[in-house]
């Protein structure tokens, strides 16, 4: 049986995932070596060494989740524990949270940091997929428990938004919307939910107007101005985007060569996290960009295909939810560095520096690989 399980794994999914992480590790060293010394006063390999440790831990978690039966994740006790832990973690941030980049989103544990909102993404996918899988017979009956998962998702989004971290809150909201779209709910009922959401916003509009100074802070307004006209504001709010343009434009087709980025020398404030793709474009040119985009696109499309092939509603929604998380987060990061959308501080999956992000993706990819394995096993071996 164990040999059949090993044969059932989709090794193309595993290999592309690992190659992306390894490529990201190389680029984290290249992008962070100068910043580590100049800005943080640590050794040039500081972020590389920490990311390497994150990779080892995340790989072990990936292997564990790849063999762990995904169907056990819809156990009611586990779901309650998971949501209670995530909610408690988000609430405790307001008391014990560490502030970085104007957001109180991290717990500091020694020299390491944990960002609960990263794990909230996967928690929302698992919870909504499990609930809607159990309610398939009456998925279109709003009076039979279809609304509570949406309320919970919105509550989690609000807890994250007030940190403030609108980027992650937006990702979770869009992921939840994707799970609803593939849950089997009729489009007319999805339309009703959208109208209900608009109605709630209209009801809350007086509150938003009265609190506009707290909601639309000078920093947020400035960020929007930097997005709309970065060159006019290149001395302040447009600084990040202008230097991102310079990095991408300097790289051209061939790139300047690995390690030869100019913009990482203090011009791009976060070259190893939010703007790592700009450094990749500058150093490796079009080839580097194609490698990253091709790898991410492969994982997303393979995940969607896995969801479509899965005959279990829970597994199907879970696979598509995970794929949407990777796709949405990639779009928000890449859209920010090329000026399609305002910069939100969202890392690029598999590539950017960050332990919480890498561990989240390892858990998610492990679940996705497990779903794919079950699909193949049940199709070819189970009678």
CSV table of C-alpha atoms in Angstrom, one decimal:
chain,number,residue,atom,x,y,z
A,1,UNK,CA,0.0,0.0,0.0
A,2,UNK,CA,2.8,2.4,0.9
A,3,UNK,CA,4.4,1.8,-2.6
A,4,UNK,CA,1.1,2.6,-4.2
A,5,UNK,CA,0.9,5.8,-2.2
A,6,UNK,CA,4.4,6.8,-3.3
A,7,UNK,CA,3.5,6.1,-6.9
A,8,UNK,CA,0.4,8.2,-6.6
A,9,UNK,CA,2.2,11.4,-5.7
A,10,UNK,CA,2.4,14.1,-8.4
A,11,UNK,CA,6.1,14.7,-8.4
A,12,UNK,CA,5.9,17.5,-11.0
A,13,UNK,CA,4.0,19.5,-8.3
A,14,UNK,CA,6.6,18.7,-5.7
A,15,UNK,CA,9.6,19.4,-7.9
A,16,UNK,CA,8.3,22.8,-9.1
A,17,UNK,CA,7.4,23.8,-5.5
A,18,UNK,CA,10.9,22.9,-4.2
A,19,UNK,CA,12.7,24.6,-7.2
A,20,UNK,CA,10.8,27.8,-6.6
A,21,UNK,CA,11.8,27.8,-2.9
A,22,UNK,CA,15.4,27.1,-3.8
A,23,UNK,CA,15.4,29.9,-6.4
A,24,UNK,CA,13.8,32.2,-3.8
A,25,UNK,CA,16.6,31.3,-1.3
A,26,UNK,CA,19.3,32.3,-3.8
A,27,UNK,CA,17.5,35.6,-4.6
A,28,UNK,CA,17.0,36.4,-0.9
A,29,UNK,CA,20.7,36.2,-0.4
A,30,UNK,CA,21.4,38.3,-3.5
A,31,UNK,CA,18.7,40.9,-2.6
A,32,UNK,CA,19.4,41.2,1.1
A,33,UNK,CA,23.2,41.0,1.5
A,34,UNK,CA,23.7,44.8,1.2
A,35,UNK,CA,20.6,45.7,3.1
A,36,UNK,CA,21.6,43.4,6.0
A,37,UNK,CA,24.8,45.3,6.5
A,38,UNK,CA,23.8,48.8,5.7
A,39,UNK,CA,20.4,49.0,7.3
A,40,UNK,CA,20.4,46.4,10.0
A,41,UNK,CA,24.1,46.2,10.9
A,42,UNK,CA,24.3,42.4,10.7
A,43,UNK,CA,26.3,40.0,8.5
A,44,UNK,CA,25.6,39.9,4.8
A,45,UNK,CA,24.2,36.3,5.0
A,46,UNK,CA,21.8,37.1,8.0
A,47,UNK,CA,18.6,36.9,6.1
A,48,UNK,CA,19.8,34.0,3.9
A,49,UNK,CA,20.7,32.0,6.9
A,50,UNK,CA,17.3,32.6,8.6
A,51,UNK,CA,15.5,31.8,5.3
A,52,UNK,CA,17.5,28.6,5.0
A,53,UNK,CA,16.3,27.6,8.5
A,54,UNK,CA,12.7,28.5,7.5
A,55,UNK,CA,13.1,26.3,4.4
A,56,UNK,CA,14.2,23.3,6.4
A,57,UNK,CA,11.4,23.6,8.9
A,58,UNK,CA,8.8,24.2,6.2
A,59,UNK,CA,10.0,21.2,4.2
A,60,UNK,CA,9.5,18.9,7.1
A,61,UNK,CA,6.0,20.4,7.6
A,62,UNK,CA,5.4,19.9,3.8
A,63,UNK,CA,6.3,16.2,4.0
A,64,UNK,CA,4.1,15.7,7.1
A,65,UNK,CA,1.1,17.3,5.4
A,66,UNK,CA,1.7,15.5,2.1
A,67,UNK,CA,1.2,12.2,4.0
A,68,UNK,CA,-1.5,13.4,6.4
A,69,UNK,CA,-5.0,12.5,5.1
A,70,UNK,CA,-6.6,15.8,4.2
A,71,UNK,CA,-10.1,14.5,5.0
A,72,UNK,CA,-9.2,14.5,8.7
A,73,UNK,CA,-9.0,18.3,8.5
A,74,UNK,CA,-12.8,18.6,8.4
A,75,UNK,CA,-13.2,17.1,11.8
A,76,UNK,CA,-15.5,19.4,13.9
A,77,UNK,CA,-13.2,19.5,16.9
A,78,UNK,CA,-10.2,20.3,14.8
A,79,UNK,CA,-12.1,23.1,13.0
A,80,UNK,CA,-13.2,24.6,16.3
A,81,UNK,CA,-9.7,24.5,17.7
A,82,UNK,CA,-8.2,26.0,14.6
A,83,UNK,CA,-10.6,28.9,14.3
A,84,UNK,CA,-10.5,29.6,18.1
A,85,UNK,CA,-6.6,29.6,18.0
A,86,UNK,CA,-6.5,31.9,15.0
A,87,UNK,CA,-9.1,34.3,16.4
A,88,UNK,CA,-7.3,34.4,19.8
A,89,UNK,CA,-4.0,35.0,18.1
A,90,UNK,CA,-5.4,37.9,16.2
A,91,UNK,CA,-7.0,39.4,19.3
A,92,UNK,CA,-3.8,39.0,21.4
A,93,UNK,CA,-1.9,41.0,18.8
A,94,UNK,CA,-3.6,44.1,20.1
A,95,UNK,CA,-1.9,43.5,23.5
A,96,UNK,CA,1.3,41.7,22.8
A,97,UNK,CA,1.8,42.4,19.1
A,98,UNK,CA,5.1,43.8,17.7
A,99,UNK,CA,4.8,46.8,15.4
A,100,UNK,CA,6.7,46.7,12.1
A,101,UNK,CA,6.1,48.9,9.0
A,102,UNK,CA,3.3,50.7,10.9
A,103,UNK,CA,1.3,47.4,11.4
A,104,UNK,CA,0.9,45.5,14.7
A,105,UNK,CA,0.9,42.1,13.0
A,106,UNK,CA,3.7,40.1,14.6
A,107,UNK,CA,4.5,38.2,17.8
A,108,UNK,CA,8.2,38.5,18.6
A,109,UNK,CA,9.7,35.3,20.1
A,110,UNK,CA,13.3,35.9,20.7
A,111,UNK,CA,14.9,36.8,17.3
A,112,UNK,CA,12.0,35.3,15.4
A,113,UNK,CA,8.6,36.7,14.5
A,114,UNK,CA,5.3,34.9,13.8
A,115,UNK,CA,2.5,36.6,11.8
A,116,UNK,CA,-0.9,35.0,12.7
A,117,UNK,CA,-2.7,36.6,9.7
A,118,UNK,CA,-0.6,34.4,7.4
A,119,UNK,CA,-2.1,31.3,8.9
A,120,UNK,CA,-5.5,32.8,8.9
A,121,UNK,CA,-5.5,32.4,5.1
A,122,UNK,CA,-5.3,28.6,5.3
A,123,UNK,CA,-7.7,28.5,8.3
A,124,UNK,CA,-10.4,30.3,6.3
A,125,UNK,CA,-9.9,28.0,3.3
A,126,UNK,CA,-10.1,24.8,5.5
A,127,UNK,CA,-13.1,26.0,7.5
A,128,UNK,CA,-15.2,27.3,4.7
A,129,UNK,CA,-14.5,24.3,2.5
A,130,UNK,CA,-15.4,21.9,5.4
A,131,UNK,CA,-18.6,23.7,6.3
A,132,UNK,CA,-19.8,24.0,2.7
A,133,UNK,CA,-18.9,20.4,1.9
A,134,UNK,CA,-21.1,19.3,4.9
A,135,UNK,CA,-23.9,21.5,3.7
A,136,UNK,CA,-24.0,20.4,0.0
A,137,UNK,CA,-27.6,19.2,0.2
A,138,UNK,CA,-28.9,22.6,1.3
A,139,UNK,CA,-26.1,24.9,0.0
A,140,UNK,CA,-28.6,27.4,-1.4
A,141,UNK,CA,-30.6,27.6,1.9
A,142,UNK,CA,-29.4,30.7,3.7
A,143,UNK,CA,-31.4,29.7,6.8
A,144,UNK,CA,-29.5,26.4,7.3
A,145,UNK,CA,-26.0,27.7,8.3
A,146,UNK,CA,-24.6,28.9,5.0
A,147,UNK,CA,-24.2,32.5,6.2
A,148,UNK,CA,-22.1,32.0,9.5
A,149,UNK,CA,-18.9,31.0,7.6
A,150,UNK,CA,-19.1,34.3,5.7
A,151,UNK,CA,-19.6,36.2,8.9
A,152,UNK,CA,-16.6,34.5,10.4
A,153,UNK,CA,-14.5,35.3,7.3
A,154,UNK,CA,-15.5,39.0,7.5
A,155,UNK,CA,-14.7,39.1,11.3
A,156,UNK,CA,-11.2,37.7,10.6
A,157,UNK,CA,-10.7,40.2,7.8
A,158,UNK,CA,-11.8,43.1,10.1
A,159,UNK,CA,-9.4,41.9,12.9
A,160,UNK,CA,-6.5,42.0,10.3
A,161,UNK,CA,-7.6,45.2,8.6
A,162,UNK,CA,-7.4,47.2,11.9
A,163,UNK,CA,-3.8,46.1,12.6
A,164,UNK,CA,-3.7,47.7,9.9
A,165,UNK,CA,-3.0,45.2,7.2
A,166,UNK,CA,-5.4,45.8,4.3
A,167,UNK,CA,-3.3,43.7,1.9
A,168,UNK,CA,-3.7,40.4,3.9
A,169,UNK,CA,-7.4,41.2,4.8
A,170,UNK,CA,-8.1,41.7,1.0
A,171,UNK,CA,-6.4,38.4,0.2
A,172,UNK,CA,-8.5,36.5,2.7
A,173,UNK,CA,-11.7,38.2,1.6
A,174,UNK,CA,-11.0,37.2,-2.1
A,175,UNK,CA,-10.0,33.7,-1.1
A,176,UNK,CA,-13.3,33.3,0.8
A,177,UNK,CA,-15.1,34.6,-2.2
A,178,UNK,CA,-13.4,32.0,-4.4
A,179,UNK,CA,-14.5,29.2,-2.1
A,180,UNK,CA,-18.1,30.4,-2.2
A,181,UNK,CA,-18.0,30.6,-6.0
A,182,UNK,CA,-16.9,26.9,-6.3
A,183,UNK,CA,-19.1,25.7,-3.3
A,184,UNK,CA,-22.0,24.7,-5.6
A,185,UNK,CA,-24.1,27.8,-4.5
A,186,UNK,CA,-26.3,29.1,-7.3
A,187,UNK,CA,-25.1,32.3,-8.9
A,188,UNK,CA,-28.4,34.1,-8.1
A,189,UNK,CA,-27.7,33.4,-4.4
A,190,UNK,CA,-24.2,34.6,-4.8
A,191,UNK,CA,-25.7,37.7,-6.3
A,192,UNK,CA,-27.9,38.1,-3.3
A,193,UNK,CA,-24.8,37.9,-1.0
A,194,UNK,CA,-23.1,40.7,-3.1
A,195,UNK,CA,-26.2,42.9,-2.8
A,196,UNK,CA,-26.3,42.2,1.0
A,197,UNK,CA,-22.7,43.3,1.2
A,198,UNK,CA,-23.4,46.5,-0.7
A,199,UNK,CA,-26.4,47.2,1.6
A,200,UNK,CA,-24.2,46.7,4.7
A,201,UNK,CA,-21.6,49.1,3.3
A,202,UNK,CA,-24.4,51.7,2.7
A,203,UNK,CA,-25.6,51.3,6.2
A,204,UNK,CA,-22.0,51.7,7.5
A,205,UNK,CA,-21.2,54.7,5.2
A,206,UNK,CA,-22.2,57.3,7.9
A,207,UNK,CA,-19.8,55.6,10.3
A,208,UNK,CA,-17.1,55.5,7.7
A,209,UNK,CA,-17.6,59.2,7.0
A,210,UNK,CA,-17.4,60.2,10.6
A,211,UNK,CA,-14.3,58.1,11.1
A,212,UNK,CA,-12.7,59.1,7.8
A,213,UNK,CA,-9.7,60.8,9.4
A,214,UNK,CA,-8.8,57.5,11.2
A,215,UNK,CA,-9.6,55.3,8.2
A,216,UNK,CA,-8.1,57.4,5.4
A,217,UNK,CA,-4.9,58.4,7.2
A,218,UNK,CA,-2.3,60.6,5.6
A,219,UNK,CA,-0.2,57.6,5.0
A,220,UNK,CA,-2.9,55.7,3.1
A,221,UNK,CA,-3.8,58.8,1.1
A,222,UNK,CA,-0.1,59.3,0.3
A,223,UNK,CA,0.2,55.7,-0.8
A,224,UNK,CA,-2.7,56.2,-3.2
A,225,UNK,CA,-1.1,59.4,-4.6
A,226,UNK,CA,2.2,57.6,-5.0
A,227,UNK,CA,0.3,54.9,-7.0
A,228,UNK,CA,-1.6,57.3,-9.2
A,229,UNK,CA,1.4,59.6,-10.0
A,230,UNK,CA,4.6,58.1,-8.7
A,231,UNK,CA,7.0,60.4,-10.5
A,232,UNK,CA,5.3,63.5,-9.1
A,233,UNK,CA,5.8,62.1,-5.6
A,234,UNK,CA,9.1,60.2,-6.2
A,235,UNK,CA,10.6,62.0,-3.2
A,236,UNK,CA,8.2,60.4,-0.7
A,237,UNK,CA,5.1,58.2,-1.4
A,238,UNK,CA,6.1,57.4,-5.0
A,239,UNK,CA,9.7,56.5,-4.1
A,240,UNK,CA,9.2,52.7,-3.8
A,241,UNK,CA,7.4,52.4,-7.2
A,242,UNK,CA,9.8,54.7,-9.1
A,243,UNK,CA,12.8,52.6,-7.9
A,244,UNK,CA,10.9,49.5,-8.8
A,245,UNK,CA,10.4,50.8,-12.3
A,246,UNK,CA,14.1,51.6,-12.5
A,247,UNK,CA,15.1,48.1,-11.4
A,248,UNK,CA,12.8,46.4,-13.9
A,249,UNK,CA,13.8,48.8,-16.7
A,250,UNK,CA,17.5,48.4,-16.0
A,251,UNK,CA,17.3,44.6,-16.3
A,252,UNK,CA,15.8,44.5,-19.7
A,253,UNK,CA,15.9,41.2,-21.4
A,254,UNK,CA,19.3,39.8,-20.3
A,255,UNK,CA,19.6,41.4,-16.9
A,256,UNK,CA,22.7,42.9,-15.2
A,257,UNK,CA,23.8,39.6,-13.8
A,258,UNK,CA,23.2,37.7,-10.5
A,259,UNK,CA,24.3,40.0,-7.6
A,260,UNK,CA,24.7,43.0,-9.8
A,261,UNK,CA,21.5,44.9,-8.9
A,262,UNK,CA,22.0,48.7,-8.3
A,263,UNK,CA,18.5,49.3,-6.8
A,264,UNK,CA,19.1,46.9,-3.9
A,265,UNK,CA,22.0,49.2,-2.7
A,266,UNK,CA,19.7,51.2,-0.5
A,267,UNK,CA,17.2,52.5,-3.1
A,268,UNK,CA,14.6,49.8,-2.8
A,269,UNK,CA,13.6,49.8,0.9
A,270,UNK,CA,12.5,46.1,1.0
A,271,UNK,CA,14.4,44.4,-1.8
A,272,UNK,CA,14.3,40.9,-0.2
A,273,UNK,CA,10.6,40.9,0.7
A,274,UNK,CA,8.0,43.0,-1.1
A,275,UNK,CA,10.2,44.1,-4.1
A,276,UNK,CA,12.2,40.9,-4.6
A,277,UNK,CA,10.7,40.5,-8.1
A,278,UNK,CA,12.1,43.9,-9.1
A,279,UNK,CA,15.6,42.7,-8.1
A,280,UNK,CA,15.0,39.4,-10.0
A,281,UNK,CA,14.0,41.5,-13.1
A,282,UNK,CA,17.1,43.7,-12.7
A,283,UNK,CA,19.6,40.9,-12.2
A,284,UNK,CA,18.2,38.1,-14.4
A,285,UNK,CA,16.1,40.0,-16.8
A,286,UNK,CA,13.2,38.4,-18.7
A,287,UNK,CA,14.5,34.9,-18.1
A,288,UNK,CA,14.3,35.3,-14.3
A,289,UNK,CA,10.8,36.7,-14.5
A,290,UNK,CA,9.6,33.9,-16.7
A,291,UNK,CA,11.0,31.3,-14.4
A,292,UNK,CA,9.1,32.7,-11.4
A,293,UNK,CA,5.9,33.4,-13.2
A,294,UNK,CA,6.0,30.1,-15.0
A,295,UNK,CA,6.6,28.2,-11.8
A,296,UNK,CA,3.8,29.9,-9.9
A,297,UNK,CA,1.4,29.6,-12.9
A,298,UNK,CA,2.1,25.9,-13.0
A,299,UNK,CA,1.3,25.4,-9.3
A,300,UNK,CA,-1.9,27.4,-9.6
A,301,UNK,CA,-3.2,25.6,-12.7
A,302,UNK,CA,-2.2,22.2,-11.4
A,303,UNK,CA,-4.0,23.0,-8.1
A,304,UNK,CA,-7.1,24.1,-10.0
A,305,UNK,CA,-7.0,20.9,-12.1
A,306,UNK,CA,-6.6,18.8,-8.9
A,307,UNK,CA,-9.7,20.5,-7.5
A,308,UNK,CA,-11.7,19.8,-10.7
A,309,UNK,CA,-10.6,16.2,-10.7
A,310,UNK,CA,-11.4,15.6,-7.0
A,311,UNK,CA,-14.8,13.9,-6.5
A,312,UNK,CA,-14.9,14.9,-2.8
A,313,UNK,CA,-16.4,18.4,-2.4
A,314,UNK,CA,-14.2,19.2,0.6
A,315,UNK,CA,-11.0,18.3,-1.3
A,316,UNK,CA,-12.2,20.1,-4.4
A,317,UNK,CA,-12.9,23.4,-2.6
A,318,UNK,CA,-9.7,23.0,-0.6
A,319,UNK,CA,-7.5,22.6,-3.6
A,320,UNK,CA,-9.1,25.5,-5.5
A,321,UNK,CA,-9.0,27.7,-2.4
A,322,UNK,CA,-5.2,27.0,-1.9
A,323,UNK,CA,-4.6,27.7,-5.6
A,324,UNK,CA,-6.6,30.9,-5.4
A,325,UNK,CA,-4.5,32.0,-2.4
A,326,UNK,CA,-1.3,31.6,-4.3
A,327,UNK,CA,-2.7,33.3,-7.4
A,328,UNK,CA,-4.3,36.3,-5.6
A,329,UNK,CA,-1.2,36.9,-3.4
A,330,UNK,CA,1.1,36.7,-6.5
A,331,UNK,CA,-1.1,39.2,-8.4
A,332,UNK,CA,-1.2,41.7,-5.5
A,333,UNK,CA,2.5,41.6,-5.1
A,334,UNK,CA,3.4,41.8,-8.8
A,335,UNK,CA,0.6,44.3,-9.5
A,336,UNK,CA,2.1,46.5,-6.8
A,337,UNK,CA,5.7,46.5,-8.1
A,338,UNK,CA,4.6,47.3,-11.7
A,339,UNK,CA,2.0,50.0,-10.7
A,340,UNK,CA,-1.2,48.1,-11.6
A,341,UNK,CA,-2.5,48.4,-8.0
A,342,UNK,CA,-1.4,50.3,-4.9
A,343,UNK,CA,1.5,48.8,-3.0
A,344,UNK,CA,0.2,46.8,-0.1
A,345,UNK,CA,3.3,45.1,1.4
A,346,UNK,CA,2.3,41.6,0.4
A,347,UNK,CA,5.2,39.1,-0.1
A,348,UNK,CA,5.6,37.1,-3.3
A,349,UNK,CA,4.8,33.4,-2.6
A,350,UNK,CA,7.8,31.0,-2.4
A,351,UNK,CA,10.3,33.8,-3.3
A,352,UNK,CA,10.1,36.6,-0.7
A,353,UNK,CA,11.9,36.4,2.6
A,354,UNK,CA,9.6,35.4,5.5
A,355,UNK,CA,9.2,32.4,7.8
A,356,UNK,CA,5.5,32.7,8.4
A,357,UNK,CA,4.8,32.9,4.7
A,358,UNK,CA,7.1,30.0,3.8
A,359,UNK,CA,5.6,27.8,6.5
A,360,UNK,CA,2.0,28.6,5.4
A,361,UNK,CA,2.9,27.8,1.8
A,362,UNK,CA,4.5,24.5,2.9
A,363,UNK,CA,1.4,23.4,4.8
A,364,UNK,CA,-0.8,24.5,1.9
A,365,UNK,CA,1.3,22.7,-0.7
A,366,UNK,CA,1.5,19.6,1.4
A,367,UNK,CA,-2.3,19.5,1.6
A,368,UNK,CA,-2.6,20.1,-2.2
A,369,UNK,CA,-0.1,17.2,-2.9
A,370,UNK,CA,-2.1,15.0,-0.6
A,371,UNK,CA,-5.4,15.8,-2.4
A,372,UNK,CA,-3.7,15.0,-5.7
A,373,UNK,CA,-2.3,11.8,-4.3
A,374,UNK,CA,-5.8,10.7,-3.1
A,375,UNK,CA,-7.2,11.5,-6.5
A,376,UNK,CA,-4.7,9.3,-8.3
A,377,UNK,CA,-4.9,6.5,-5.7
A,378,UNK,CA,-8.7,6.3,-5.7
A,379,UNK,CA,-8.7,6.3,-9.5
A,380,UNK,CA,-6.1,3.7,-10.1
A,381,UNK,CA,-5.9,1.5,-7.0
A,382,UNK,CA,-9.0,1.7,-4.9
A,383,UNK,CA,-11.8,-0.7,-5.9
